[in-house]
């Protein structure tokens, strides 16, 4: 039972990392890789001053929400680890904390997608076409 619980915890943790990876991959620029969506928006789409200001507002609001959800995941992960060490089994408390991690992770993914769509709405048709092409690449869509 303990082994199955530990496997579930490890898989949950890996899932959490995958969610975080998704958010950071879309918005963090890495010079050795394809430009991030954030870099594309700010450096390739030639935004007007008004568009730039609107997107900065969107990014500031998203950063607050993302930080809150990441803190929620970290708190739940810590609580899950403490409960696991104390209970030494996949107890109801351990499961509840694992569910809290997954819930916050799911909320972060939805918030990230909502943020992407909000930025997209600010773009012109030509900018949107470039944005959509990069977005398809980021999600391996349309293969």
CSV table of N, CA and C in Angstrom, one decimal:
chain,number,residue,atom,x,y,z
A,1,UNK,N,0.8,-1.2,0.0
A,1,UNK,CA,0.0,0.0,0.0
A,1,UNK,C,0.9,1.3,0.0
A,2,UNK,N,1.9,1.2,0.8
A,2,UNK,CA,2.8,2.4,0.9
A,2,UNK,C,3.5,2.6,-0.5
A,3,UNK,N,3.9,1.5,-1.1
A,3,UNK,CA,4.6,1.7,-2.4
A,3,UNK,C,3.6,2.3,-3.4
A,4,UNK,N,2.4,1.8,-3.5
A,4,UNK,CA,1.4,2.4,-4.4
A,4,UNK,C,1.2,3.9,-4.1
A,5,UNK,N,1.1,4.2,-2.8
A,5,UNK,CA,0.9,5.6,-2.5
A,5,UNK,C,2.1,6.5,-2.9
A,6,UNK,N,3.3,6.0,-2.7
A,6,UNK,CA,4.5,6.7,-3.1
A,6,UNK,C,4.5,6.9,-4.6
A,7,UNK,N,4.2,5.9,-5.4
A,7,UNK,CA,4.1,6.0,-6.8
A,7,UNK,C,3.1,7.0,-7.2
A,8,UNK,N,1.9,7.1,-6.6
A,8,UNK,CA,0.9,8.1,-6.9
A,8,UNK,C,1.4,9.5,-6.6
A,9,UNK,N,2.2,9.6,-5.5
A,9,UNK,CA,2.7,10.9,-5.1
A,9,UNK,C,3.7,11.4,-6.1
A,10,UNK,N,4.6,10.5,-6.5
A,10,UNK,CA,5.7,10.8,-7.5
A,10,UNK,C,5.0,11.2,-8.9
A,11,UNK,N,4.0,10.4,-9.3
A,11,UNK,CA,3.3,10.7,-10.5
A,11,UNK,C,2.6,12.1,-10.4
A,12,UNK,N,2.0,12.4,-9.3
A,12,UNK,CA,1.4,13.7,-9.1
A,12,UNK,C,2.4,14.8,-9.2
A,13,UNK,N,3.5,14.6,-8.6
A,13,UNK,CA,4.6,15.6,-8.6
A,13,UNK,C,5.1,15.8,-10.0
A,14,UNK,N,5.3,14.7,-10.8
A,14,UNK,CA,5.7,14.9,-12.2
A,14,UNK,C,4.7,15.6,-13.0
A,15,UNK,N,3.4,15.3,-12.7
A,15,UNK,CA,2.3,16.0,-13.4
A,15,UNK,C,2.4,17.5,-13.1
A,16,UNK,N,2.7,17.8,-11.8
A,16,UNK,CA,2.8,19.3,-11.4
A,16,UNK,C,3.9,19.9,-12.2
A,17,UNK,N,5.0,19.3,-12.3
A,17,UNK,CA,6.2,19.8,-13.0
A,17,UNK,C,5.8,20.0,-14.5
A,18,UNK,N,5.0,19.1,-15.0
A,18,UNK,CA,4.6,19.2,-16.4
A,18,UNK,C,3.8,20.5,-16.6
A,19,UNK,N,2.9,20.8,-15.7
A,19,UNK,CA,2.1,22.0,-15.8
A,19,UNK,C,2.9,23.2,-15.7
A,20,UNK,N,3.8,23.2,-14.8
A,20,UNK,CA,4.7,24.4,-14.6
A,20,UNK,C,5.6,24.6,-15.9
A,21,UNK,N,6.1,23.4,-16.4
A,21,UNK,CA,6.8,23.5,-17.6
A,21,UNK,C,6.1,24.1,-18.8
A,22,UNK,N,4.8,23.8,-18.9
A,22,UNK,CA,3.9,24.3,-19.9
A,22,UNK,C,3.9,25.9,-19.8
A,23,UNK,N,3.6,26.4,-18.6
A,23,UNK,CA,3.6,27.8,-18.4
A,23,UNK,C,4.9,28.5,-18.7
A,24,UNK,N,6.0,27.9,-18.2
A,24,UNK,CA,7.3,28.6,-18.4
A,24,UNK,C,7.8,28.5,-19.8
A,25,UNK,N,7.4,27.4,-20.5
A,25,UNK,CA,7.8,27.3,-21.9
A,25,UNK,C,7.2,28.3,-22.8
A,26,UNK,N,5.9,28.6,-22.5
A,26,UNK,CA,5.2,29.5,-23.4
A,26,UNK,C,5.6,31.0,-23.1
A,27,UNK,N,6.2,31.3,-21.9
A,27,UNK,CA,6.4,32.7,-21.6
A,27,UNK,C,7.9,33.0,-21.3
A,28,UNK,N,8.7,32.1,-21.2
A,28,UNK,CA,10.1,32.3,-20.8
A,28,UNK,C,11.0,32.2,-22.0
A,29,UNK,N,11.8,33.2,-22.3
A,29,UNK,CA,12.6,33.2,-23.5
A,29,UNK,C,13.9,32.5,-23.2
A,30,UNK,N,14.3,31.6,-24.1
A,30,UNK,CA,15.6,30.8,-24.0
A,30,UNK,C,16.3,31.1,-25.3
A,31,UNK,N,17.5,31.6,-25.2
A,31,UNK,CA,18.2,32.0,-26.4
A,31,UNK,C,18.6,30.9,-27.3
A,32,UNK,N,18.7,29.7,-26.8
A,32,UNK,CA,19.1,28.5,-27.5
A,32,UNK,C,18.0,27.8,-28.2
A,33,UNK,N,16.8,28.2,-27.9
A,33,UNK,CA,15.6,27.5,-28.4
A,33,UNK,C,14.7,28.5,-29.2
A,34,UNK,N,13.7,28.0,-29.7
A,34,UNK,CA,12.7,28.8,-30.4
A,34,UNK,C,12.2,29.9,-29.5
A,35,UNK,N,12.0,31.1,-30.0
A,35,UNK,CA,11.6,32.2,-29.1
A,35,UNK,C,10.2,31.8,-28.4
A,36,UNK,N,10.1,32.3,-27.2
A,36,UNK,CA,8.8,32.0,-26.4
A,36,UNK,C,7.7,32.9,-27.0
A,37,UNK,N,6.5,32.5,-26.6
A,37,UNK,CA,5.4,33.3,-27.1
A,37,UNK,C,5.5,34.8,-26.6
A,38,UNK,N,6.0,34.9,-25.4
A,38,UNK,CA,6.2,36.3,-24.8
A,38,UNK,C,7.2,37.1,-25.7
A,39,UNK,N,8.3,36.4,-26.0
A,39,UNK,CA,9.3,37.1,-26.9
A,39,UNK,C,8.7,37.5,-28.3
A,40,UNK,N,7.9,36.5,-28.8
A,40,UNK,CA,7.3,36.8,-30.1
A,40,UNK,C,6.4,38.0,-30.0
A,41,UNK,N,5.5,38.0,-29.0
A,41,UNK,CA,4.6,39.1,-28.9
A,41,UNK,C,5.3,40.5,-28.8
A,42,UNK,N,6.3,40.5,-28.0
A,42,UNK,CA,7.0,41.8,-27.7
A,42,UNK,C,8.1,42.2,-28.7
A,43,UNK,N,8.6,41.2,-29.5
A,43,UNK,CA,9.7,41.5,-30.3
A,43,UNK,C,9.5,41.2,-31.8
A,44,UNK,N,8.5,40.5,-32.1
A,44,UNK,CA,8.3,40.1,-33.5
A,44,UNK,C,7.0,40.7,-34.1
A,45,UNK,N,6.0,41.0,-33.3
A,45,UNK,CA,4.7,41.4,-33.8
A,45,UNK,C,4.6,42.9,-34.0
A,46,UNK,N,5.6,43.6,-33.7
A,46,UNK,CA,5.6,45.1,-33.9
A,46,UNK,C,4.3,45.7,-33.4
A,47,UNK,N,4.1,45.6,-32.0
A,47,UNK,CA,2.9,46.1,-31.4
A,47,UNK,C,2.9,47.7,-31.4
A,48,UNK,N,1.7,48.2,-31.5
A,48,UNK,CA,1.5,49.6,-31.3
A,48,UNK,C,1.7,50.0,-29.9
A,49,UNK,N,1.8,51.2,-29.5
A,49,UNK,CA,2.0,51.6,-28.1
A,49,UNK,C,0.7,51.2,-27.3
A,50,UNK,N,-0.4,51.4,-28.0
A,50,UNK,CA,-1.7,51.0,-27.3
A,50,UNK,C,-1.7,49.5,-27.0
A,51,UNK,N,-1.4,48.7,-28.0
A,51,UNK,CA,-1.4,47.2,-27.9
A,51,UNK,C,-0.4,46.8,-26.8
A,52,UNK,N,0.8,47.4,-26.8
A,52,UNK,CA,1.8,47.1,-25.8
A,52,UNK,C,1.3,47.4,-24.4
A,53,UNK,N,0.7,48.5,-24.2
A,53,UNK,CA,0.2,48.9,-22.9
A,53,UNK,C,-0.9,47.9,-22.4
A,54,UNK,N,-1.8,47.5,-23.4
A,54,UNK,CA,-2.9,46.6,-23.0
A,54,UNK,C,-2.3,45.2,-22.6
A,55,UNK,N,-1.3,44.8,-23.4
A,55,UNK,CA,-0.7,43.5,-23.1
A,55,UNK,C,0.1,43.5,-21.8
A,56,UNK,N,0.8,44.6,-21.5
A,56,UNK,CA,1.5,44.8,-20.3
A,56,UNK,C,0.5,44.6,-19.1
A,57,UNK,N,-0.7,45.2,-19.2
A,57,UNK,CA,-1.7,45.1,-18.2
A,57,UNK,C,-2.2,43.6,-18.0
A,58,UNK,N,-2.4,43.0,-19.2
A,58,UNK,CA,-2.8,41.6,-19.1
A,58,UNK,C,-1.7,40.7,-18.4
A,59,UNK,N,-0.4,41.0,-18.8
A,59,UNK,CA,0.7,40.2,-18.2
A,59,UNK,C,0.8,40.5,-16.7
A,60,UNK,N,0.6,41.7,-16.3
A,60,UNK,CA,0.7,42.0,-14.9
A,60,UNK,C,-0.4,41.3,-14.1
A,61,UNK,N,-1.6,41.3,-14.6
A,61,UNK,CA,-2.7,40.6,-13.9
A,61,UNK,C,-2.4,39.1,-13.9
A,62,UNK,N,-1.9,38.5,-15.0
A,62,UNK,CA,-1.7,37.1,-15.1
A,62,UNK,C,-0.5,36.7,-14.2
A,63,UNK,N,0.5,37.5,-14.0
A,63,UNK,CA,1.6,37.2,-13.1
A,63,UNK,C,1.1,37.1,-11.7
A,64,UNK,N,0.2,38.0,-11.3
A,64,UNK,CA,-0.3,37.9,-9.9
A,64,UNK,C,-1.1,36.6,-9.7
A,65,UNK,N,-1.9,36.2,-10.7
A,65,UNK,CA,-2.7,35.0,-10.6
A,65,UNK,C,-1.8,33.8,-10.6
A,66,UNK,N,-0.8,33.8,-11.6
A,66,UNK,CA,0.1,32.7,-11.7
A,66,UNK,C,0.9,32.5,-10.4
A,67,UNK,N,1.4,33.6,-9.8
A,67,UNK,CA,2.2,33.5,-8.6
A,67,UNK,C,1.3,32.9,-7.5
A,68,UNK,N,0.1,33.3,-7.4
A,68,UNK,CA,-0.8,32.8,-6.3
A,68,UNK,C,-1.0,31.3,-6.5
A,69,UNK,N,-1.3,30.9,-7.7
A,69,UNK,CA,-1.5,29.4,-8.0
A,69,UNK,C,-0.3,28.6,-7.7
A,70,UNK,N,0.9,29.1,-8.1
A,70,UNK,CA,2.1,28.4,-7.9
A,70,UNK,C,2.4,28.3,-6.4
A,71,UNK,N,2.1,29.4,-5.6
A,71,UNK,CA,2.3,29.3,-4.2
A,71,UNK,C,1.3,28.3,-3.6
A,72,UNK,N,0.1,28.2,-4.1
A,72,UNK,CA,-0.9,27.3,-3.6
A,72,UNK,C,-0.4,25.8,-3.9
A,73,UNK,N,0.2,25.6,-5.1
A,73,UNK,CA,0.7,24.3,-5.4
A,73,UNK,C,1.9,23.9,-4.4
A,74,UNK,N,2.7,24.9,-4.2
A,74,UNK,CA,3.9,24.7,-3.3
A,74,UNK,C,3.4,24.4,-1.9
A,75,UNK,N,2.4,25.1,-1.4
A,75,UNK,CA,1.9,24.8,-0.1
A,75,UNK,C,1.3,23.4,0.0
A,76,UNK,N,0.5,23.1,-1.0
A,76,UNK,CA,-0.1,21.8,-1.0
A,76,UNK,C,0.9,20.6,-1.1
A,77,UNK,N,2.0,20.9,-1.9
A,77,UNK,CA,3.0,19.9,-2.1
A,77,UNK,C,3.7,19.7,-0.7
A,78,UNK,N,4.0,20.8,0.0
A,78,UNK,CA,4.7,20.7,1.3
A,78,UNK,C,3.8,19.9,2.3
A,79,UNK,N,2.5,20.3,2.3
A,79,UNK,CA,1.6,19.6,3.2
A,79,UNK,C,1.4,18.1,2.9
A,80,UNK,N,1.4,17.8,1.6
A,80,UNK,CA,1.3,16.4,1.2
A,80,UNK,C,2.6,15.6,1.6
A,81,UNK,N,3.7,16.2,1.5
A,81,UNK,CA,4.9,15.6,1.9
A,81,UNK,C,5.0,15.3,3.4
A,82,UNK,N,4.5,16.3,4.2
A,82,UNK,CA,4.5,16.2,5.6
A,82,UNK,C,3.5,15.1,6.0
A,83,UNK,N,2.3,15.1,5.4
A,83,UNK,CA,1.3,14.1,5.7
A,83,UNK,C,1.8,12.7,5.3
A,84,UNK,N,2.5,12.6,4.2
A,84,UNK,CA,3.0,11.3,3.7
A,84,UNK,C,4.0,10.8,4.7
A,85,UNK,N,4.9,11.7,5.2
A,85,UNK,CA,6.0,11.2,6.1
A,85,UNK,C,5.3,10.8,7.5
A,86,UNK,N,4.3,11.5,7.9
A,86,UNK,CA,3.6,11.2,9.1
A,86,UNK,C,2.8,9.9,9.0
A,87,UNK,N,2.0,9.8,7.9
A,87,UNK,CA,1.0,8.7,7.8
A,87,UNK,C,1.6,7.5,7.3
A,88,UNK,N,2.7,7.6,6.5
A,88,UNK,CA,3.4,6.5,5.9
A,88,UNK,C,2.4,5.6,5.0
A,89,UNK,N,1.4,6.2,4.5
A,89,UNK,CA,0.5,5.5,3.6
A,89,UNK,C,-0.3,6.6,2.8
A,90,UNK,N,-1.0,6.1,1.8
A,90,UNK,CA,-1.8,7.0,1.0
A,90,UNK,C,-3.1,7.3,1.7
A,91,UNK,N,-3.0,8.1,2.8
A,91,UNK,CA,-4.1,8.4,3.6
A,91,UNK,C,-5.1,9.4,2.9
A,92,UNK,N,-6.2,9.6,3.6
A,92,UNK,CA,-7.1,10.6,3.0
A,92,UNK,C,-6.5,12.0,3.0
A,93,UNK,N,-5.7,12.3,4.0
A,93,UNK,CA,-5.0,13.6,4.1
A,93,UNK,C,-4.0,13.7,2.9
A,94,UNK,N,-3.2,12.7,2.7
A,94,UNK,CA,-2.3,12.7,1.6
A,94,UNK,C,-3.0,12.9,0.3
A,95,UNK,N,-4.1,12.1,0.1
A,95,UNK,CA,-4.8,12.2,-1.1
A,95,UNK,C,-5.5,13.6,-1.3
A,96,UNK,N,-5.9,14.2,-0.2
A,96,UNK,CA,-6.6,15.5,-0.3
A,96,UNK,C,-5.5,16.6,-0.7
A,97,UNK,N,-4.3,16.5,-0.2
A,97,UNK,CA,-3.3,17.4,-0.6
A,97,UNK,C,-2.8,17.2,-2.1
A,98,UNK,N,-2.8,15.9,-2.5
A,98,UNK,CA,-2.5,15.6,-3.9
A,98,UNK,C,-3.6,16.2,-4.8
A,99,UNK,N,-4.8,16.1,-4.4
A,99,UNK,CA,-5.9,16.7,-5.2
A,99,UNK,C,-5.8,18.2,-5.2
A,100,UNK,N,-5.4,18.8,-4.1
A,100,UNK,CA,-5.2,20.3,-4.1
A,100,UNK,C,-4.1,20.7,-5.1
A,101,UNK,N,-3.1,19.9,-5.2
A,101,UNK,CA,-2.0,20.3,-6.1
A,101,UNK,C,-2.6,20.2,-7.5
A,102,UNK,N,-3.3,19.1,-7.8
A,102,UNK,CA,-3.8,19.0,-9.2
A,102,UNK,C,-4.9,20.0,-9.5
A,103,UNK,N,-5.7,20.4,-8.5
A,103,UNK,CA,-6.7,21.4,-8.7
A,103,UNK,C,-6.0,22.8,-9.1
A,104,UNK,N,-5.0,23.2,-8.3
A,104,UNK,CA,-4.3,24.4,-8.6
A,104,UNK,C,-3.6,24.4,-9.9
A,105,UNK,N,-3.0,23.2,-10.3
A,105,UNK,CA,-2.3,23.0,-11.5
A,105,UNK,C,-3.3,23.2,-12.7
A,106,UNK,N,-4.5,22.6,-12.5
A,106,UNK,CA,-5.5,22.7,-13.6
A,106,UNK,C,-6.0,24.2,-13.7
A,107,UNK,N,-6.1,24.9,-12.6
A,107,UNK,CA,-6.5,26.3,-12.7
A,107,UNK,C,-5.4,27.1,-13.4
A,108,UNK,N,-4.2,26.8,-13.1
A,108,UNK,CA,-3.1,27.5,-13.7
A,108,UNK,C,-3.1,27.3,-15.2
A,109,UNK,N,-3.3,26.0,-15.7
A,109,UNK,CA,-3.4,25.8,-17.1
A,109,UNK,C,-4.5,26.6,-17.8
A,110,UNK,N,-5.7,26.6,-17.1
A,110,UNK,CA,-6.8,27.3,-17.7
A,110,UNK,C,-6.5,28.8,-17.7
A,111,UNK,N,-5.9,29.3,-16.6
A,111,UNK,CA,-5.5,30.8,-16.5
A,111,UNK,C,-4.5,31.1,-17.6
A,112,UNK,N,-3.6,30.2,-17.9
A,112,UNK,CA,-2.6,30.4,-18.9
A,112,UNK,C,-3.3,30.5,-20.3
A,113,UNK,N,-4.2,29.5,-20.6
A,113,UNK,CA,-4.9,29.6,-21.8
A,113,UNK,C,-5.8,30.8,-22.0
A,114,UNK,N,-6.4,31.2,-20.9
A,114,UNK,CA,-7.2,32.5,-20.9
A,114,UNK,C,-6.3,33.7,-21.2
A,115,UNK,N,-5.1,33.7,-20.6
A,115,UNK,CA,-4.2,34.8,-20.9
A,115,UNK,C,-3.8,34.8,-22.3
A,116,UNK,N,-3.5,33.7,-22.9
A,116,UNK,CA,-3.1,33.6,-24.3
A,116,UNK,C,-4.2,34.2,-25.2
A,117,UNK,N,-5.4,33.8,-24.9
A,117,UNK,CA,-6.5,34.2,-25.7
A,117,UNK,C,-6.8,35.7,-25.5
A,118,UNK,N,-6.6,36.2,-24.3
A,118,UNK,CA,-6.7,37.7,-24.0
A,118,UNK,C,-5.7,38.5,-24.8
A,119,UNK,N,-4.4,38.0,-24.9
A,119,UNK,CA,-3.4,38.7,-25.6
A,119,UNK,C,-3.7,38.6,-27.1
A,120,UNK,N,-4.2,37.5,-27.6
A,120,UNK,CA,-4.6,37.3,-29.0
A,120,UNK,C,-5.6,38.3,-29.4
A,121,UNK,N,-6.6,38.6,-28.5
A,121,UNK,CA,-7.7,39.5,-28.8
A,121,UNK,C,-7.2,40.9,-29.1
A,122,UNK,N,-6.0,41.3,-28.6
A,122,UNK,CA,-5.5,42.6,-28.7
A,122,UNK,C,-4.8,42.8,-30.1
A,123,UNK,N,-4.5,41.7,-30.8
A,123,UNK,CA,-3.7,41.8,-32.0
A,123,UNK,C,-4.5,42.1,-33.2
A,124,UNK,N,-3.9,42.6,-34.2
A,124,UNK,CA,-4.5,42.8,-35.5
A,124,UNK,C,-4.6,41.5,-36.2
A,125,UNK,N,-5.3,41.4,-37.4
A,125,UNK,CA,-5.4,40.2,-38.1
A,125,UNK,C,-4.1,39.6,-38.5
A,126,UNK,N,-3.2,40.5,-39.1
A,126,UNK,CA,-1.9,40.0,-39.5
A,126,UNK,C,-1.0,39.5,-38.3
A,127,UNK,N,-1.1,40.2,-37.2
A,127,UNK,CA,-0.3,39.8,-36.0
A,127,UNK,C,-0.9,38.5,-35.5
A,128,UNK,N,-2.2,38.4,-35.5
A,128,UNK,CA,-2.9,37.2,-35.0
A,128,UNK,C,-2.4,36.0,-35.8
A,129,UNK,N,-2.3,36.1,-37.1
A,129,UNK,CA,-1.8,35.0,-38.0
A,129,UNK,C,-0.4,34.5,-37.5
A,130,UNK,N,0.5,35.4,-37.3
A,130,UNK,CA,1.8,35.1,-36.8
A,130,UNK,C,1.8,34.4,-35.4
A,131,UNK,N,1.0,35.0,-34.6
A,131,UNK,CA,0.8,34.5,-33.2
A,131,UNK,C,0.2,33.1,-33.3
A,132,UNK,N,-0.8,32.9,-34.1
A,132,UNK,CA,-1.4,31.6,-34.2
A,132,UNK,C,-0.5,30.5,-34.7
A,133,UNK,N,0.4,30.9,-35.6
A,133,UNK,CA,1.3,30.0,-36.2
A,133,UNK,C,2.3,29.5,-35.1
A,134,UNK,N,2.8,30.5,-34.3
A,134,UNK,CA,3.7,30.2,-33.2
A,134,UNK,C,3.0,29.4,-32.1
A,135,UNK,N,1.8,29.7,-31.9
A,135,UNK,CA,1.0,29.0,-30.9
A,135,UNK,C,0.8,27.5,-31.3
A,136,UNK,N,0.5,27.3,-32.5
A,136,UNK,CA,0.4,25.9,-33.1
A,136,UNK,C,1.7,25.2,-32.9
A,137,UNK,N,2.8,25.8,-33.1
A,137,UNK,CA,4.1,25.2,-32.9
A,137,UNK,C,4.3,24.9,-31.4
A,138,UNK,N,4.0,25.8,-30.5
A,138,UNK,CA,4.2,25.6,-29.1
A,138,UNK,C,3.3,24.4,-28.6
A,139,UNK,N,2.2,24.2,-29.1
A,139,UNK,CA,1.3,23.1,-28.7
A,139,UNK,C,1.4,21.9,-29.6
A,140,UNK,N,2.3,21.9,-30.5
A,140,UNK,CA,2.4,20.8,-31.5
A,140,UNK,C,1.1,20.5,-32.2
A,141,UNK,N,0.3,21.5,-32.4
A,141,UNK,CA,-1.0,21.4,-33.0
A,141,UNK,C,-0.9,21.4,-34.5
A,142,UNK,N,-1.8,20.7,-35.2
A,142,UNK,CA,-1.9,20.7,-36.6
A,142,UNK,C,-0.9,19.8,-37.3
A,143,UNK,N,-0.4,18.9,-36.5
A,143,UNK,CA,0.6,17.9,-37.2
A,143,UNK,C,-0.2,16.9,-37.9
